[in-house]
Structures are given as C-alpha cells and as structure tokens.
mmCIF file of C-alpha atoms and ligand atoms in Angstrom:
data_model
loop_
_atom_site.group_PDB
_atom_site.id
_atom_site.type_symbol
_atom_site.label_atom_id
_atom_site.label_comp_id
_atom_site.label_asym_id
_atom_site.label_seq_id
_atom_site.Cartn_x
_atom_site.Cartn_y
_atom_site.Cartn_z
ATOM 1 C CA MET C 262 27.035 -4.248 13.674
ATOM 2 C CA THR C 263 24.810 -5.009 16.322
ATOM 3 C CA CYS C 264 20.531 -5.197 16.571
ATOM 4 C CA THR C 265 20.873 -0.945 17.899
ATOM 5 C CA GLU C 266 22.819 -0.183 15.056
ATOM 6 C CA PHE C 267 20.812 -1.634 12.398
ATOM 7 C CA ILE C 268 17.911 -0.220 13.993
ATOM 8 C CA ALA C 269 19.531 3.360 14.360
ATOM 9 C CA LEU C 270 20.053 2.435 10.505
ATOM 10 C CA LEU C 271 16.725 2.165 9.677
ATOM 11 C CA ASP C 272 14.676 4.297 8.008
ATOM 12 C CA ASP C 273 18.569 5.154 5.800
ATOM 13 C CA LEU C 274 17.993 1.167 4.801
ATOM 14 C CA MET C 275 14.494 1.678 3.527
ATOM 15 C CA ASP C 276 14.999 5.054 1.924
ATOM 16 C CA ASP C 277 18.236 3.437 -0.241
ATOM 17 C CA ARG C 278 19.289 6.552 1.530
ATOM 18 C CA VAL C 279 22.745 4.245 2.176
ATOM 19 C CA SER C 280 26.131 3.775 0.603
ATOM 20 C CA ALA C 281 26.808 0.544 -0.515
ATOM 21 C CA ALA C 282 29.541 -0.622 1.909
ATOM 22 C CA LEU C 283 26.797 0.133 4.597
ATOM 23 C CA ARG C 284 24.236 -1.627 2.735
ATOM 24 C CA ALA C 285 26.990 -4.246 2.758
ATOM 25 C CA GLU C 286 27.174 -4.740 6.521
ATOM 26 C CA LEU C 287 23.526 -4.125 7.227
ATOM 27 C CA GLU C 288 22.912 -6.747 4.480
ATOM 28 C CA GLU C 289 25.684 -8.964 6.367
ATOM 29 C CA HIS C 290 23.665 -8.351 9.533
ATOM 30 C CA LEU C 291 20.353 -9.607 8.396
ATOM 31 C CA ARG C 292 22.058 -12.824 7.155
ATOM 32 C CA GLY C 293 22.729 -13.367 10.878
ATOM 33 C CA CYS C 294 19.659 -12.105 12.927
ATOM 34 C CA GLU C 295 16.032 -13.178 12.392
ATOM 35 C CA HIS C 296 15.032 -10.516 14.788
ATOM 36 C CA CYS C 297 16.251 -7.482 12.308
ATOM 37 C CA VAL C 298 14.560 -9.558 9.790
ATOM 38 C CA VAL C 299 10.908 -9.318 11.344
ATOM 39 C CA THR C 300 11.429 -5.404 12.329
ATOM 40 C CA LEU C 301 12.125 -4.538 8.221
ATOM 41 C CA ASN C 302 10.215 -6.551 6.660
ATOM 42 C CA THR C 303 7.058 -5.437 9.631
ATOM 43 C CA THR C 304 8.005 -1.811 8.940
ATOM 44 C CA ARG C 305 7.766 -1.718 5.066
ATOM 45 C CA LYS C 306 4.733 -3.287 5.774
ATOM 46 C CA THR C 307 3.199 -0.684 8.115
ATOM 47 C CA ILE C 308 4.485 1.452 6.140
ATOM 48 C CA GLU C 309 2.266 0.092 2.986
ATOM 49 C CA ILE C 310 -0.527 -0.621 4.800
ATOM 50 C CA TYR C 311 -0.654 2.903 6.397
ATOM 51 C CA ARG C 312 -0.640 4.322 2.876
ATOM 52 C CA SER C 313 -3.366 2.442 1.419
ATOM 53 C CA HIS C 314 -5.406 2.457 3.381
ATOM 54 C CA GLU C 315 -7.521 5.853 3.457
ATOM 55 C CA LEU C 316 -8.434 6.945 6.347
ATOM 56 C CA TYR C 317 -10.310 9.912 6.660
ATOM 57 C CA GLU C 318 -12.260 9.958 3.346
ATOM 58 C CA LEU C 319 -14.128 13.572 2.377
ATOM 59 C CA PRO C 320 -17.248 12.604 1.605
ATOM 60 C CA ASN C 321 -18.300 14.747 -1.843
ATOM 61 C CA ASP C 322 -21.525 16.189 -0.060
ATOM 62 C CA LEU C 323 -19.379 17.593 2.767
ATOM 63 C CA ARG C 324 -16.561 18.575 -0.097
ATOM 64 C CA SER C 325 -18.939 21.208 -2.355
ATOM 65 C CA ARG C 326 -20.496 22.358 0.874
ATOM 66 C CA LEU C 327 -16.623 22.992 1.831
ATOM 67 C CA HIS C 328 -16.169 24.867 -1.613
ATOM 68 C CA LYS C 329 -18.983 26.498 -1.603
ATOM 69 C CA ALA C 330 -17.430 28.098 1.480
ATOM 70 C CA ILE C 331 -14.536 28.682 0.089
ATOM 71 C CA LEU C 332 -15.246 29.592 -2.995
ATOM 72 C CA ALA C 333 -17.790 32.497 -1.429
ATOM 73 C CA LYS C 334 -15.178 33.991 1.052
ATOM 74 C CA CYS C 335 -13.085 34.388 -2.030
ATOM 75 C CA LYS C 336 -14.596 36.205 -3.421
ATOM 76 C CA LYS C 337 -15.747 39.100 -1.030
ATOM 77 C CA CYS C 338 -11.823 39.130 -0.493
ATOM 78 C CA MET D 290 -4.662 39.216 -20.070
ATOM 79 C CA PRO D 291 -1.932 36.143 -21.130
ATOM 80 C CA ASP D 292 0.163 34.921 -18.584
ATOM 81 C CA ILE D 293 3.804 35.324 -19.208
ATOM 82 C CA GLN D 294 5.340 32.623 -17.611
ATOM 83 C CA THR D 295 2.588 30.046 -19.599
ATOM 84 C CA GLN D 296 4.807 31.334 -23.076
ATOM 85 C CA GLY D 297 8.637 29.499 -23.035
ATOM 86 C CA THR D 298 8.826 28.462 -19.614
ATOM 87 C CA GLU D 299 8.175 24.301 -19.503
ATOM 88 C CA GLU D 300 9.564 24.120 -16.058
ATOM 89 C CA VAL D 301 7.086 25.961 -14.387
ATOM 90 C CA HIS D 302 4.361 23.522 -12.319
ATOM 91 C CA PRO D 303 1.155 23.646 -12.952
ATOM 92 C CA ASP D 304 0.168 24.980 -9.791
ATOM 93 C CA VAL D 305 1.644 28.126 -9.759
ATOM 94 C CA LEU D 306 0.597 28.939 -13.047
ATOM 95 C CA LEU D 307 -2.932 28.211 -11.223
ATOM 96 C CA VAL D 308 -1.699 31.430 -8.270
ATOM 97 C CA ASN D 309 -0.239 33.341 -10.688
ATOM 98 C CA ARG D 310 -4.114 33.186 -11.837
ATOM 99 C CA ALA D 311 -5.341 33.224 -8.511
ATOM 100 C CA ARG D 312 -3.775 36.161 -7.666
ATOM 101 C CA GLU D 313 -5.237 38.234 -10.537
ATOM 102 C CA GLY D 314 -7.933 37.665 -8.574
ATOM 103 C CA ASP D 315 -9.616 34.554 -11.119
ATOM 104 C CA VAL D 316 -11.870 32.395 -8.812
ATOM 105 C CA GLN D 317 -11.919 29.540 -10.293
ATOM 106 C CA ALA D 318 -7.511 29.454 -11.023
ATOM 107 C CA PHE D 319 -8.024 28.474 -6.924
ATOM 108 C CA GLU D 320 -11.099 26.420 -6.592
ATOM 109 C CA LYS D 321 -9.132 24.189 -9.481
ATOM 110 C CA LEU D 322 -6.212 24.395 -6.741
ATOM 111 C CA VAL D 323 -8.750 23.600 -3.778
ATOM 112 C CA LYS D 324 -9.922 20.360 -5.670
ATOM 113 C CA GLN D 325 -6.497 19.535 -6.174
ATOM 114 C CA TYR D 326 -5.379 19.616 -2.302
ATOM 115 C CA ASP D 327 -9.121 19.662 -0.259
ATOM 116 C CA ARG D 328 -8.244 15.616 0.532
ATOM 117 C CA GLN D 329 -5.160 15.963 1.468
ATOM 118 C CA VAL D 330 -5.559 19.320 4.005
ATOM 119 C CA PHE D 331 -8.726 17.202 5.281
ATOM 120 C CA ARG D 332 -6.393 13.715 6.079
ATOM 121 C CA ILE D 333 -4.004 15.364 7.252
ATOM 122 C CA ALA D 334 -6.859 18.071 9.625
ATOM 123 C CA GLN D 335 -8.283 14.808 10.816
ATOM 124 C CA HIS D 336 -5.117 13.013 11.160
ATOM 125 C CA ILE D 337 -3.759 16.218 13.317
ATOM 126 C CA THR D 338 -7.199 17.335 15.519
ATOM 127 C CA GLN D 339 -8.645 13.391 15.653
ATOM 128 C CA ASN D 340 -12.305 15.514 15.595
ATOM 129 C CA ARG D 341 -14.418 16.029 12.624
ATOM 130 C CA GLU D 342 -15.762 19.402 12.914
ATOM 131 C CA ASP D 343 -11.860 20.612 13.922
ATOM 132 C CA ALA D 344 -10.681 18.632 10.459
ATOM 133 C CA GLU D 345 -13.689 20.572 8.748
ATOM 134 C CA ASP D 346 -13.253 23.665 9.543
ATOM 135 C CA VAL D 347 -9.388 23.427 8.885
ATOM 136 C CA VAL D 348 -9.731 22.602 5.447
ATOM 137 C CA GLN D 349 -11.811 26.185 5.375
ATOM 138 C CA ASP D 350 -9.661 28.050 7.038
ATOM 139 C CA SER D 351 -6.702 26.831 5.258
ATOM 140 C CA PHE D 352 -7.757 27.624 1.860
ATOM 141 C CA LEU D 353 -9.243 30.652 2.673
ATOM 142 C CA LYS D 354 -5.522 31.769 4.055
ATOM 143 C CA ALA D 355 -3.383 30.710 1.678
ATOM 144 C CA TYR D 356 -5.460 32.699 -0.626
ATOM 145 C CA GLU D 357 -5.089 35.720 1.231
ATOM 146 C CA LYS D 358 -1.599 35.198 1.512
ATOM 147 C CA LEU D 359 -1.034 34.279 -2.504
ATOM 148 C CA ASP D 360 1.228 36.853 -2.837
ATOM 149 C CA GLN D 361 4.091 35.896 -0.322
ATOM 150 C CA PHE D 362 3.801 32.292 -2.023
ATOM 151 C CA GLN D 363 7.337 32.480 -3.117
ATOM 152 C CA GLY D 364 7.140 30.124 -6.442
ATOM 153 C CA ASN D 365 10.946 28.610 -5.376
ATOM 154 C CA SER D 366 9.045 26.043 -2.591
ATOM 155 C CA LYS D 367 6.347 23.664 -4.105
ATOM 156 C CA PHE D 368 2.039 25.020 -3.647
ATOM 157 C CA TYR D 369 1.536 21.660 -1.927
ATOM 158 C CA THR D 370 4.416 22.021 1.077
ATOM 159 C CA TRP D 371 3.473 25.663 1.170
ATOM 160 C CA LEU D 372 -0.552 24.643 1.593
ATOM 161 C CA VAL D 373 0.414 21.763 3.715
ATOM 162 C CA ARG D 374 2.166 24.359 6.360
ATOM 163 C CA ILE D 375 -0.380 26.429 6.468
ATOM 164 C CA ALA D 376 -2.984 23.621 7.289
ATOM 165 C CA VAL D 377 -0.823 22.135 10.143
ATOM 166 C CA ASN D 378 -0.361 25.109 12.017
ATOM 167 C CA GLU D 379 -4.041 25.693 11.724
ATOM 168 C CA ALA D 380 -4.587 22.477 12.535
ATOM 169 C CA LEU D 381 -2.387 22.481 16.057
ATOM 170 C CA MET D 382 -4.155 25.570 17.012
ATOM 171 C CA ARG D 383 -7.467 23.354 17.197
ATOM 172 C CA LEU D 384 -6.281 20.511 18.615
ATOM 173 C CA ARG D 385 -4.357 23.359 21.033
ATOM 174 C CA LYS D 386 -7.549 24.854 22.484
ATOM 175 C CA ARG D 387 -9.423 21.706 22.653
ATOM 176 C CA ARG D 388 -6.628 20.354 24.630
ATOM 177 C CA THR D 389 -6.341 23.760 26.874
ATOM 178 C CA GLY D 390 -4.230 22.537 29.588
ATOM 179 C CA ARG D 391 -2.817 20.233 27.939
ATOM 180 C CA MET D 392 0.757 20.989 26.305
ATOM 181 C CA VAL D 393 -0.188 19.696 23.224
ATOM 182 C CA SER D 394 3.816 20.751 21.057
ATOM 183 C CA ILE D 395 5.702 19.491 18.175
ATOM 184 C CA ASP D 396 9.016 21.630 18.917
ATOM 185 C CA GLU D 397 9.413 19.693 21.809
ATOM 186 C CA ASP D 398 10.977 16.309 21.437
ATOM 187 C CA VAL D 399 8.998 13.637 23.241
ATOM 188 C CA GLU D 400 10.013 12.407 26.380
ATOM 189 C CA THR D 401 10.233 8.629 25.049
ATOM 190 C CA GLU D 402 12.028 5.489 25.016
ATOM 191 C CA GLU D 403 8.880 3.119 23.322
ATOM 192 C CA GLY D 404 9.578 1.878 20.611
ATOM 193 C CA SER D 405 13.415 2.497 20.344
ATOM 194 C CA MET D 406 13.997 -0.954 20.296
ATOM 195 C CA PRO D 407 11.499 -3.471 19.207
ATOM 196 C CA ARG D 408 10.213 -5.942 22.021
ATOM 197 C CA ASP D 409 7.193 -7.368 20.311
ATOM 198 C CA LEU D 410 9.343 -10.342 17.468
ATOM 199 C CA ALA D 411 6.913 -11.850 16.219
ATOM 200 C CA ASP D 412 6.191 -11.900 12.376
ATOM 201 C CA TRP D 413 3.403 -11.259 10.823
ATOM 202 C CA GLY D 414 1.135 -13.336 8.096
ATOM 203 C CA PRO D 415 1.650 -12.674 4.365
ATOM 204 C CA ASP D 416 -0.993 -10.701 4.371
ATOM 205 C CA PRO D 417 -2.115 -9.521 7.396
ATOM 206 C CA GLU D 418 -4.755 -7.221 6.955
ATOM 207 C CA GLN D 419 -6.834 -9.942 4.957
ATOM 208 C CA GLN D 420 -7.580 -10.949 8.955
ATOM 209 C CA TYR D 421 -10.074 -8.335 9.175
ATOM 210 C CA SER D 422 -12.555 -6.387 7.073
ATOM 211 C CA GLN D 423 -11.667 -2.949 5.937
ATOM 212 C CA SER D 424 -14.216 -1.537 8.669
ATOM 213 C CA GLU D 425 -12.318 -3.035 10.821
ATOM 214 C CA LEU D 426 -8.844 -2.434 9.537
ATOM 215 C CA ALA D 427 -9.745 0.796 9.403
ATOM 216 C CA GLU D 428 -10.569 1.135 12.888
ATOM 217 C CA ILE D 429 -7.658 -0.658 13.823
ATOM 218 C CA LEU D 430 -5.352 1.629 12.188
ATOM 219 C CA ARG D 431 -6.972 4.694 13.010
ATOM 220 C CA LYS D 432 -7.002 3.853 16.382
ATOM 221 C CA THR D 433 -2.896 3.009 16.697
ATOM 222 C CA ILE D 434 -1.984 5.697 15.398
ATOM 223 C CA GLN D 435 -4.376 7.756 17.044
ATOM 224 C CA GLY D 436 -2.329 6.526 20.359
ATOM 225 C CA LEU D 437 0.887 8.366 18.872
ATOM 226 C CA PRO D 438 1.916 11.485 20.381
ATOM 227 C CA PRO D 439 1.100 14.535 18.516
ATOM 228 C CA GLY D 440 4.837 15.392 17.611
ATOM 229 C CA PHE D 441 5.820 11.433 16.198
ATOM 230 C CA ARG D 442 2.152 11.635 14.637
ATOM 231 C CA VAL D 443 2.532 14.263 12.367
ATOM 232 C CA VAL D 444 5.776 13.634 11.642
ATOM 233 C CA PHE D 445 4.709 10.109 10.855
ATOM 234 C CA VAL D 446 1.570 10.917 7.997
ATOM 235 C CA LEU D 447 3.372 14.327 6.017
ATOM 236 C CA ARG D 448 6.048 11.758 5.544
ATOM 237 C CA ASP D 449 5.044 8.361 5.289
ATOM 238 C CA VAL D 450 1.172 8.618 4.165
ATOM 239 C CA GLU D 451 1.146 12.054 2.611
ATOM 240 C CA GLY D 452 4.952 11.640 0.782
ATOM 241 C CA LEU D 453 6.356 15.088 1.738
ATOM 242 C CA SER D 454 10.382 14.112 1.552
ATOM 243 C CA THR D 455 12.555 14.226 5.031
ATOM 244 C CA GLU D 456 13.726 17.932 3.681
ATOM 245 C CA GLU D 457 10.487 18.835 2.869
ATOM 246 C CA THR D 458 8.755 17.992 6.712
ATOM 247 C CA ALA D 459 11.005 19.334 8.292
ATOM 248 C CA GLU D 460 10.000 22.528 7.298
ATOM 249 C CA THR D 461 7.098 22.705 7.260
ATOM 250 C CA LEU D 462 7.065 21.819 11.381
ATOM 251 C CA GLY D 463 10.068 24.093 11.639
ATOM 252 C CA LEU D 464 11.874 21.250 12.452
ATOM 253 C CA SER D 465 15.885 19.833 11.731
ATOM 254 C CA VAL D 466 16.253 17.792 9.683
ATOM 255 C CA PRO D 467 17.545 15.143 12.320
ATOM 256 C CA ALA D 468 14.354 15.537 14.741
ATOM 257 C CA VAL D 469 12.038 14.730 11.746
ATOM 258 C CA LYS D 470 14.757 11.472 11.377
ATOM 259 C CA SER D 471 14.711 10.394 14.591
ATOM 260 C CA ARG D 472 10.670 10.622 14.945
ATOM 261 C CA LEU D 473 9.812 9.347 12.441
ATOM 262 C CA LEU D 474 12.412 6.335 12.729
ATOM 263 C CA ARG D 475 10.689 6.124 16.607
ATOM 264 C CA ALA D 476 6.491 6.167 15.354
ATOM 265 C CA ARG D 477 7.336 3.671 12.607
ATOM 266 C CA LEU D 478 8.980 1.128 15.127
ATOM 267 C CA GLN D 479 5.922 2.390 17.144
ATOM 268 C CA LEU D 480 3.762 1.123 14.750
ATOM 269 C CA ARG D 481 4.617 -1.896 13.884
ATOM 270 C CA GLU D 482 5.003 -2.895 17.565
ATOM 271 C CA ARG D 483 1.110 -1.806 18.773
ATOM 272 C CA LEU D 484 0.468 -3.063 14.773
ATOM 273 C CA SER D 485 2.112 -6.404 15.936
ATOM 274 C CA ARG D 486 -0.980 -6.958 17.569
ATOM 275 C CA TYR D 487 -3.120 -7.194 15.777
ATOM 276 C CA PHE D 488 -1.874 -8.687 12.540
ATOM 277 C CA ARG D 489 1.698 -11.123 14.359
ATOM 278 C CA LYS D 490 1.062 -15.333 12.878
ATOM 279 C CA ASP D 491 -1.418 -16.834 15.650
ATOM 280 C CA LYS D 492 1.444 -19.665 16.824
ATOM 281 C CA ARG D 493 5.116 -19.607 17.400
ATOM 282 C CA ASN D 494 5.949 -21.694 14.583
ATOM 283 C CA GLY D 495 9.841 -22.788 15.523
ATOM 284 C CA GLY D 496 10.688 -22.666 11.905
ATOM 285 C CA ALA D 497 10.436 -19.357 11.028
ATOM 286 C CA LYS D 498 12.248 -19.224 7.732
HETATM 287 ZN ZN1 ZN G 596 20.219 -7.371 14.591
#
C-alpha cells in the first residue's frame, strides 16, 4: 500500500468503517511509515481539538434576547 | 388534549413529542426546542457566515421558519437535522448577500489540490494546545477554520463539530455521500496542515518515535 492509498482511506479508518482485512493492511502500512503515523495522529488530534473547544459561545444576554424575539413572533403566528 | 403518541410508543424521540405539542399551538413546547438547539444553530451560523450579526439573525429566522413549517416536519427524520438544514440554508443565504459578486456555493466541488497530500510531516507535541492560552487557542482555531473554502468548512462543522453522521450531513447539504466524504477528508487534512504551524514540535529530533 502506498501513502496516497493510505491517505485516501484515512477517514474510513478513523471512523471505523473498514473491514478487518483492510484494517490489517492499513496497520501494516503504519508499521513501516512514520509519515502516515504522524498524519493519522495529528488529524485525529485536529478533530478532537475542534470538538472540545467552543469557538462561538452564545452569551446569555443575547440568548434570552433571541428567545424573547422568537417566541413573541411565534405567538403571533 | 392528551397526546396519543405519548402512550405505548416509547421509541418516539422526545423532540417529536415536543413538535407535536408545538403544532397544536403549545408555544412552551417550542421554547424547549429552542433552548435545546439554539447554541448549535448559533455555532453553525457563525461558522458559515463568519459574522456575528448574521449569525444572530440566522438563529432567529431559522427557528421562526421551523415553527412555520412544523407541519412539514416528517417524524421519520430527526428534528435536529431538519432544523440544521433550515439553518444552513439561512446562513448560506446571508453569506451570499454579504459577498455579492463572489460565488458562494456548497454544491460545487472546490477546485483545490491543497490538503490532498500532507506536506508538513512534523509531529506535534504531546499536548500541543497547552502552549497557548485559551483565548489564543480559540483565535488560532477560528482563524484556521475560516481559511477553508465554505463548502469544506460546512462539511467539517456538521460532521466533526456537531456530530452528524456522513449520511445526515449529505442529506442536510443536498450532497451525495461520496461528495461529503471527499470534502471531509480534504477539510480534515487542510486543517491539520494549517494547525501544524502552531502545534509542531519546535525542533526536529532525529529519533522521533
Ligand atoms: Zn505512508
């Protein structure tokens, strides 16, 4: 397996959507390829960082303002 | 009036029960749905429009539109994905308005080879985000994801940040599953590549393990 082939399957590997046979091939590639190990680990980390950090917090005052505006209009419907 | 579906059918999603009550004019039931999903809608809207005012409008308009269209909601899909679809469309509309003249499309595949093969192969430190304060880190993450083409960004946000499945993301965006998969891969790789600038180990030590 080449690096290009490995990268093409990266998402399936991370999302656990590969057959046992394919997984074995991918793991075989990883044993011999440090670059792909780094790519896999840092891509996983990328997702994890984005998942665990709130980038756009909705402040409470804005939140209640929005609620009021939405519900006022709903009641008119 | 008692709700027929509350009896006997335990598999019914609680959202569906709230939707049914809201349809009958129970505004409080709808308020519960608003409270449950307003943060997500705001986040998605911010990611797409990259504009605070627009994001606020998107939250308001999306919930109002959802309320008006409650009758069209089919109980076989999740209320959340249905709502997200409305919000994504509202957000894209706003984005287009702001960027008149510039094509904003999520239907077209973006012509870019960037990120199809990783170039920065340096490993990251064990806790790369610890090198930065929370506010610095948030700024880095925002700046980095803002650099993605909108069609990649929205796929990454729905799939990886909001946790929709690939199929739900495809349905929400009106894309095919293979299109979502190809964009997701490239979005992930591009983000990884860009974050490497901030998170890579400072020195290249030959004996990396
Ligand atoms: Zn490789």
